[in-house]
């Protein structure tokens, strides 16, 4: 499990969990919601200071590496 998955261990009650009985459309929707949640979490991670990252045991390099997994999050934060 990656750092970001450990931090975002759930949807804080905003979205129902995926059931194996869901239709294909439901499964795709759940995947989209999961991707969106991870992207937002990665953006939040980039906005933390180095001290805050240190408090949770993450280096700036690790945060940048994780954000690079979601190109949109990385480029939105870095303005490239």
Coordinates of C-alpha atoms in Angstrom, one line a residue:
X1 CA 0.0 0.0 0.0
X2 CA 1.4 3.4 -0.9
X3 CA 1.6 6.3 1.4
X4 CA -1.3 8.1 -0.3
X5 CA -3.5 5.0 0.0
X6 CA -2.6 4.8 3.7
X7 CA -3.6 8.4 4.2
X8 CA -6.8 8.1 2.1
X9 CA -8.1 4.9 3.7
X10 CA -11.7 5.7 3.0
X11 CA -14.1 8.2 1.7
X12 CA -15.1 9.6 5.0
X13 CA -18.7 8.6 4.4
X14 CA -19.0 10.6 1.2
X15 CA -19.3 7.7 -1.1
X16 CA -20.7 4.2 -0.5
X17 CA -18.2 1.3 -0.7
X18 CA -18.1 -0.8 -3.9
X19 CA -20.0 -4.1 -3.7
X20 CA -19.1 -7.0 -5.9
X21 CA -22.8 -7.1 -7.0
X22 CA -22.6 -3.7 -8.7
X23 CA -23.2 -3.3 -12.3
X24 CA -20.3 -2.4 -14.6
X25 CA -21.4 1.2 -14.7
X26 CA -21.5 1.2 -10.9
X27 CA -18.0 -0.2 -10.7
X28 CA -16.7 2.3 -13.2
X29 CA -18.4 5.1 -11.2
X30 CA -16.8 3.9 -8.0
X31 CA -13.4 3.7 -9.7
X32 CA -13.8 7.3 -11.0
X33 CA -14.7 8.5 -7.4
X34 CA -11.7 6.7 -6.0
X35 CA -9.4 8.2 -8.6
X36 CA -10.8 11.7 -7.9
X37 CA -10.4 11.2 -4.1
X38 CA -6.7 10.2 -4.6
X39 CA -6.1 13.2 -6.9
X40 CA -7.5 15.6 -4.2
X41 CA -5.4 13.9 -1.5
X42 CA -2.3 14.2 -3.6
X43 CA -3.0 17.9 -4.1
X44 CA -3.5 18.3 -0.4
X45 CA -0.2 16.5 0.2
X46 CA 1.6 19.0 -2.0
X47 CA 0.2 21.9 0.0
X48 CA 1.7 20.7 3.3
X49 CA 4.9 22.4 4.5
X50 CA 8.1 20.4 4.9
X51 CA 7.6 20.5 8.7
X52 CA 4.0 19.1 8.3
X53 CA 5.2 16.4 6.0
X54 CA 7.9 15.5 8.5
X55 CA 5.2 15.2 11.2
X56 CA 3.6 12.4 9.2
X57 CA 6.9 10.8 8.2
X58 CA 7.0 11.9 4.6
X59 CA 9.8 13.8 2.8
X60 CA 9.2 16.5 0.2
X61 CA 10.7 14.2 -2.4
X62 CA 8.2 11.4 -1.5
X63 CA 5.3 13.9 -1.7
X64 CA 6.5 15.1 -5.1
X65 CA 6.9 11.5 -6.3
X66 CA 3.4 10.7 -5.2
X67 CA 1.9 13.7 -6.8
X68 CA 3.7 12.9 -10.0
X69 CA 1.5 9.7 -10.1
X70 CA -1.4 12.1 -10.8
X71 CA 0.0 14.4 -13.5
X72 CA -3.0 16.8 -13.1
X73 CA -2.4 17.2 -9.4
X74 CA 1.4 17.8 -9.9
X75 CA 1.0 20.3 -12.7
X76 CA -1.8 22.2 -11.0
X77 CA 0.4 22.7 -8.0
X78 CA 3.6 23.5 -9.8
X79 CA 2.0 25.7 -12.5
X80 CA 3.8 23.9 -15.4

